[in-house]
CSV table of C-alpha atoms in Angstrom, one decimal:
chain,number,residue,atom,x,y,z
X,26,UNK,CA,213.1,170.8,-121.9
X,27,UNK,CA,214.3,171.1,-125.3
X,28,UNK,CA,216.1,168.5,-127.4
X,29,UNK,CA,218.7,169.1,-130.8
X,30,UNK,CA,216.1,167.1,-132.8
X,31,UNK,CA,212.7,165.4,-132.1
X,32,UNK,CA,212.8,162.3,-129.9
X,33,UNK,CA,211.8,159.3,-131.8
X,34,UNK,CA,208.2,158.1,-131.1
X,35,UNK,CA,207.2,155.7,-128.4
X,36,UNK,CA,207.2,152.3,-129.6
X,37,UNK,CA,203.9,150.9,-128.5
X,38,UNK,CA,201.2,148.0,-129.2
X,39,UNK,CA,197.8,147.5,-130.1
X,40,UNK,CA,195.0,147.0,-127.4
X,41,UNK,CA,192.6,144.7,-128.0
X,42,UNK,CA,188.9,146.5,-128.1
X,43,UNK,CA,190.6,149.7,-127.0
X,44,UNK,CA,191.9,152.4,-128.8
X,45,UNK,CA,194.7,153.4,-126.3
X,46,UNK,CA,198.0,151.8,-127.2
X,47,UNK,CA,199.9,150.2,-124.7
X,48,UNK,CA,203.9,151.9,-124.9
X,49,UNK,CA,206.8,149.9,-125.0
X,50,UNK,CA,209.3,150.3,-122.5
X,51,UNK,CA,211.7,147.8,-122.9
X,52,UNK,CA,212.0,143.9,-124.4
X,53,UNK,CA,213.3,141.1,-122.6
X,54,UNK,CA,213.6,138.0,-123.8
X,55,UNK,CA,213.7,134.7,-121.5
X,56,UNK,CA,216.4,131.9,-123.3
X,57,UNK,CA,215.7,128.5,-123.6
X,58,UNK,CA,212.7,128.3,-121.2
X,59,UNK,CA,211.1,125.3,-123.0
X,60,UNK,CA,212.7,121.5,-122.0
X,61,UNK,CA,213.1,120.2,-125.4
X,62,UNK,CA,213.8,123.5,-126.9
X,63,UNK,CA,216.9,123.6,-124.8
X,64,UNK,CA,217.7,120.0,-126.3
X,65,UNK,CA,217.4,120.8,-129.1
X,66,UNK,CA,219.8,123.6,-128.8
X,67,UNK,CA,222.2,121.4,-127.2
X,68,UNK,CA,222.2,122.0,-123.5
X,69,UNK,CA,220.7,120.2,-120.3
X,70,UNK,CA,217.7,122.2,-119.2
X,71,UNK,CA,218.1,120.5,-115.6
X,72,UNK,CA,220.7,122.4,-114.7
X,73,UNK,CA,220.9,126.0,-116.5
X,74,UNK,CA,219.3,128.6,-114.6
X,75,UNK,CA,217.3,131.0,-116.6
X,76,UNK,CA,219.2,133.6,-118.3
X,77,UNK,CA,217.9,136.9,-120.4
X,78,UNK,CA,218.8,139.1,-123.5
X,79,UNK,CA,216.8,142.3,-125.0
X,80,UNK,CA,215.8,143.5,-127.9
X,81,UNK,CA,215.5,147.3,-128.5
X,82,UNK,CA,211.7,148.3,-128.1
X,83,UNK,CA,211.8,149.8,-131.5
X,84,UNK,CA,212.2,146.3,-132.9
X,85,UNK,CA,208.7,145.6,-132.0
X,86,UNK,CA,206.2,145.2,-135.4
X,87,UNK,CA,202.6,144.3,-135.4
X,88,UNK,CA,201.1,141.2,-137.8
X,89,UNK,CA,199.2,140.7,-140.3
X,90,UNK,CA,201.2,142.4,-143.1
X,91,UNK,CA,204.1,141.4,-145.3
X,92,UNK,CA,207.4,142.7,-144.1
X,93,UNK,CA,211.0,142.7,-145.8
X,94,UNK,CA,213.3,139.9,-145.3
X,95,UNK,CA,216.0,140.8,-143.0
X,96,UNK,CA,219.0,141.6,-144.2
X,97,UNK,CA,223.2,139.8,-143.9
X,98,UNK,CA,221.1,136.4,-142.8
X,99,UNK,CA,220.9,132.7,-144.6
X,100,UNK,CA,219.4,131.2,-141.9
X,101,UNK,CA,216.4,132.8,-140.2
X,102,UNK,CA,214.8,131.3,-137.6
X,103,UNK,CA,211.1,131.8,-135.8
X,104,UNK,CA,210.3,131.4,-132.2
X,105,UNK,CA,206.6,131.2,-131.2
X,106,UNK,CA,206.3,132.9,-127.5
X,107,UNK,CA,203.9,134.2,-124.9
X,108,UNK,CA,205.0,138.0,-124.1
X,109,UNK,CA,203.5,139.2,-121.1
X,110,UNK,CA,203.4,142.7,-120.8
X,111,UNK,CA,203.6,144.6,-117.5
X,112,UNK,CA,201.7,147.2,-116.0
X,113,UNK,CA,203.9,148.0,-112.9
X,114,UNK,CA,207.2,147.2,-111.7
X,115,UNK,CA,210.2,147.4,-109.0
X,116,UNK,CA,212.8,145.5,-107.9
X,117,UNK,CA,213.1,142.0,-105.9
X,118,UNK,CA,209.4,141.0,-107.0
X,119,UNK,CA,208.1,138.2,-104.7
X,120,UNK,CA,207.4,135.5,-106.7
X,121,UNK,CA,204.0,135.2,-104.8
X,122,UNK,CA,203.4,138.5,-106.2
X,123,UNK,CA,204.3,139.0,-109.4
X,124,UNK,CA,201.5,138.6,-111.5
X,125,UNK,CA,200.1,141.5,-109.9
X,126,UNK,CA,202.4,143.3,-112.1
X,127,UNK,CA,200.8,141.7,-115.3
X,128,UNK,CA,198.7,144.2,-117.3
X,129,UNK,CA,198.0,141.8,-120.3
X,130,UNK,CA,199.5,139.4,-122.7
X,131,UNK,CA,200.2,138.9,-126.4
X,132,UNK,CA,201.1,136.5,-128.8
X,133,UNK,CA,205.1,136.8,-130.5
X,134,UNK,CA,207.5,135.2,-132.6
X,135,UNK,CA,211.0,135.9,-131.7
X,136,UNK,CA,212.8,136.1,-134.8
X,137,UNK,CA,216.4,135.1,-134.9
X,138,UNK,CA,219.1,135.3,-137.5
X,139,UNK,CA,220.5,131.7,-136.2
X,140,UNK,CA,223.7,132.1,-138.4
X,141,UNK,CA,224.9,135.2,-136.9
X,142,UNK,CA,223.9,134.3,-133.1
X,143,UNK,CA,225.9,130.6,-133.6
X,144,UNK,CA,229.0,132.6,-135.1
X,145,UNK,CA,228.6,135.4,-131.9
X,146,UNK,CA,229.1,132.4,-129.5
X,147,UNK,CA,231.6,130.7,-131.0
X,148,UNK,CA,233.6,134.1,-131.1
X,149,UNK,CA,232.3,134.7,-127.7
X,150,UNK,CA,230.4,137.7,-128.5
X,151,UNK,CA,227.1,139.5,-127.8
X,152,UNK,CA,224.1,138.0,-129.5
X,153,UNK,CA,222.7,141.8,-130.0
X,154,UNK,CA,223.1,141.8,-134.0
X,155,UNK,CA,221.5,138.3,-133.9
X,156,UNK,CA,218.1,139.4,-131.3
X,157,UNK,CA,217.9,142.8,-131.6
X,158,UNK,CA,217.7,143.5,-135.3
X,159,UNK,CA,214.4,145.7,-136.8
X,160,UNK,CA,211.3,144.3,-137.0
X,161,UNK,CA,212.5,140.8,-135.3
X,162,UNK,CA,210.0,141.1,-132.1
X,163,UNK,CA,206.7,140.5,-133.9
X,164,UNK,CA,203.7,141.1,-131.3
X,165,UNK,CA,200.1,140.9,-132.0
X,166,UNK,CA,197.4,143.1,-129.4
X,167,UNK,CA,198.3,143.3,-125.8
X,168,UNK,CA,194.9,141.2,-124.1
X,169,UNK,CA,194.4,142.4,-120.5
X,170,UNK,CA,194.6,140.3,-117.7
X,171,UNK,CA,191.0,141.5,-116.6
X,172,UNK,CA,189.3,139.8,-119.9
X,173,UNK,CA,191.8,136.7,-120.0
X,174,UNK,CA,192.8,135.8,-116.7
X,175,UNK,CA,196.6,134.5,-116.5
X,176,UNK,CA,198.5,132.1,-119.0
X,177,UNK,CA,199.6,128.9,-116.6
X,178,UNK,CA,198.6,126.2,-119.0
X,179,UNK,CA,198.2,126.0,-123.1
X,180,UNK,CA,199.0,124.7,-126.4
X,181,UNK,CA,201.0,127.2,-128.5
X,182,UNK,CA,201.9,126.2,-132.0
X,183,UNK,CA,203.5,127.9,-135.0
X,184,UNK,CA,203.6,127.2,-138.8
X,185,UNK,CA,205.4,127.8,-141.9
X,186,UNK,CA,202.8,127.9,-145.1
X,187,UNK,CA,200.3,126.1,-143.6
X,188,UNK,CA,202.4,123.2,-141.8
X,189,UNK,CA,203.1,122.9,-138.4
X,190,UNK,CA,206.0,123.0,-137.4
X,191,UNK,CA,206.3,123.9,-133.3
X,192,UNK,CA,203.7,122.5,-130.8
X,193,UNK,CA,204.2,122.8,-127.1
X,194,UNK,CA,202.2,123.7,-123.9
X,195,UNK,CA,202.6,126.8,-121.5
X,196,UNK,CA,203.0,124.9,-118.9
X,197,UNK,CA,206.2,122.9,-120.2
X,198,UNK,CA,207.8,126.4,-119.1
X,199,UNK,CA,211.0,125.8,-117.2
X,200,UNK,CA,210.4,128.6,-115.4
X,201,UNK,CA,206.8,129.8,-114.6
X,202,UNK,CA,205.8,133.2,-115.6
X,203,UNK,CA,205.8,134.0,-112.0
X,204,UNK,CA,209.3,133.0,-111.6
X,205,UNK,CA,210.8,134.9,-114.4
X,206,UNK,CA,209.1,137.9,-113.4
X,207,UNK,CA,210.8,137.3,-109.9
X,208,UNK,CA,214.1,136.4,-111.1
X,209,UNK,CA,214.3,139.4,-113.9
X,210,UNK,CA,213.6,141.7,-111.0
X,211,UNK,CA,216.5,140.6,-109.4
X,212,UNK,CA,219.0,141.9,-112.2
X,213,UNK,CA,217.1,145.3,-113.1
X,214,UNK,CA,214.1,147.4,-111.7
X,215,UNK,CA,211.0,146.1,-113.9
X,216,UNK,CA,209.1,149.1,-115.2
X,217,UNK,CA,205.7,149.7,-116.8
X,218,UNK,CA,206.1,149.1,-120.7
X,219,UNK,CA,208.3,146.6,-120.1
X,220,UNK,CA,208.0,143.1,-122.3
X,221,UNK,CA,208.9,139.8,-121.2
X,222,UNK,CA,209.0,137.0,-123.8
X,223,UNK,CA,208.7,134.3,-122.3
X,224,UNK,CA,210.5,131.4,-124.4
X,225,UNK,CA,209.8,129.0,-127.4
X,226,UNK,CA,209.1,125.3,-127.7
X,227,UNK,CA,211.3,122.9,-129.6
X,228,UNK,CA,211.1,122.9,-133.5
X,229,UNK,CA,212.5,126.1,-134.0
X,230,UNK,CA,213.5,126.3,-138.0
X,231,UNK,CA,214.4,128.7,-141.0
X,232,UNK,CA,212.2,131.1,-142.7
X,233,UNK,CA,212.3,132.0,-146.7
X,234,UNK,CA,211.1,134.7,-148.4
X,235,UNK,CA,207.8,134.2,-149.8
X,236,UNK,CA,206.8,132.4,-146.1
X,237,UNK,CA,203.8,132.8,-144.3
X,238,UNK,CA,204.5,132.2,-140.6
X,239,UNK,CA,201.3,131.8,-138.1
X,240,UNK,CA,201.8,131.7,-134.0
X,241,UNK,CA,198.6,130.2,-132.3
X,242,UNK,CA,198.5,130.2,-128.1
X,243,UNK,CA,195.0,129.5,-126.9
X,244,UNK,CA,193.0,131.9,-125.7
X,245,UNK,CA,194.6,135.0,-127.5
X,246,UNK,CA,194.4,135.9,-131.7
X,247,UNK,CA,196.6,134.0,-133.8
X,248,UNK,CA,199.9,135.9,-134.8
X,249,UNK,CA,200.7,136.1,-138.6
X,250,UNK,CA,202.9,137.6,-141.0
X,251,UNK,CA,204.6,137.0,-144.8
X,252,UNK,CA,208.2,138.0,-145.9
X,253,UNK,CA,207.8,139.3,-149.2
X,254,UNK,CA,209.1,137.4,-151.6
């Protein structure tokens, strides 16, 4: 097969103690999938049902580097997450077994320009501009499931300079990794490569240039990264 140009590299991640890189498929994202996050945002986490977005896989960047400040944003936002990272897919995943499609997990920040996603709902309109911009899913080194076991339980925690500013536990998930897996299956066949953030605790807040922001989940690296200034 021949193309008109050269296809764009695979996206991929780091392995931890392996050289082989695990390749991105496709990113999605799980909204609101913490209690008080969801409060926080305004909405009753009782009675909303899980819902998804994506981000492009090429938006994936790795940490511990300084990185531009995104561009036509005053109000970036960071959102500490487990990503769990799948080795296998299909469609209409049991819930009973879906972590047998779990290759590994990483840490992540989901980073959000806040101002653009509020103005895209109250026009009604995609959040994809908002999620899906370059260098907004930051992922440290996919750890397989064979050396860590699975995430059920947790603290994860994120901060800004030094100073904490999100604390939650994994298991204050809505909806269990299990669950999402099982549900996301539902609306499209799940794929190896593919990403699933999995949601963010409350205390979600704005970035600067100049920041240094730090995601801790126990049991995997911490995740860390500066905007230059």
């Amino acid at each position: 097969m021949s193309f008109v140009f050269d296809p764009a590299p695979t996206a991929s991640l780091a392995v931890a103690g392996d050289d082989a890189r695990f390749p991105v498929r496709r990113i999605f994202c799980v909204g609101r999938n913490y209690a008080a996050h969801a409060r926080e945002m305004g909405k009753d986490p009782d009675r909303e049902p899980p819902f998804f977005f994506t981000k492009p896989a090429d938006a994936v960047v790795a940490g511990g580097q300084s990185l531009p400040f995104p561009s036509r944003t005053q109000n970036l936002h960071y959102e500490a997450e487990l990503v769990v990272c799948l080795g296998s897919g299909g469609a209409n995943i049991s819930e009973a077994d879906a972590l047998n499609h779990v290759w590994g997990y990483a840490t992540g920040n989901d980073l959000t320009r806040r101002d653009m996603q509020a103005e895209a709902k109250k026009m009604g309109r995609p959040w994809d501009m908002a999620k899906g911009f370059d260098q907004s899913a930051l992922i440290g080194p996919v750890h397989p499931v064979a050396k860590t076991g699975h995430f059920e339980k947790g603290t994860i925690t994120l901060a800004v300079n030094g100073e904490e500013k999100q604390r939650g536990d994994l298991a204050d998930m809505i909806w269990s990794v299990p669950e999402v897996i099982s549900i996301l299956s539902t609306y499209v066949a799940l794929e190896a490569g593919d990403l699933i953030m999995t949601g963010t605790p409350a205390g979600v807040g704005a970035l600067e240039p100049g920041d240094t922001c730090v995601v801790s989940i126990d049991g995997l690296p911490e995740l860390g990264f500066q905007y230059s200034a």
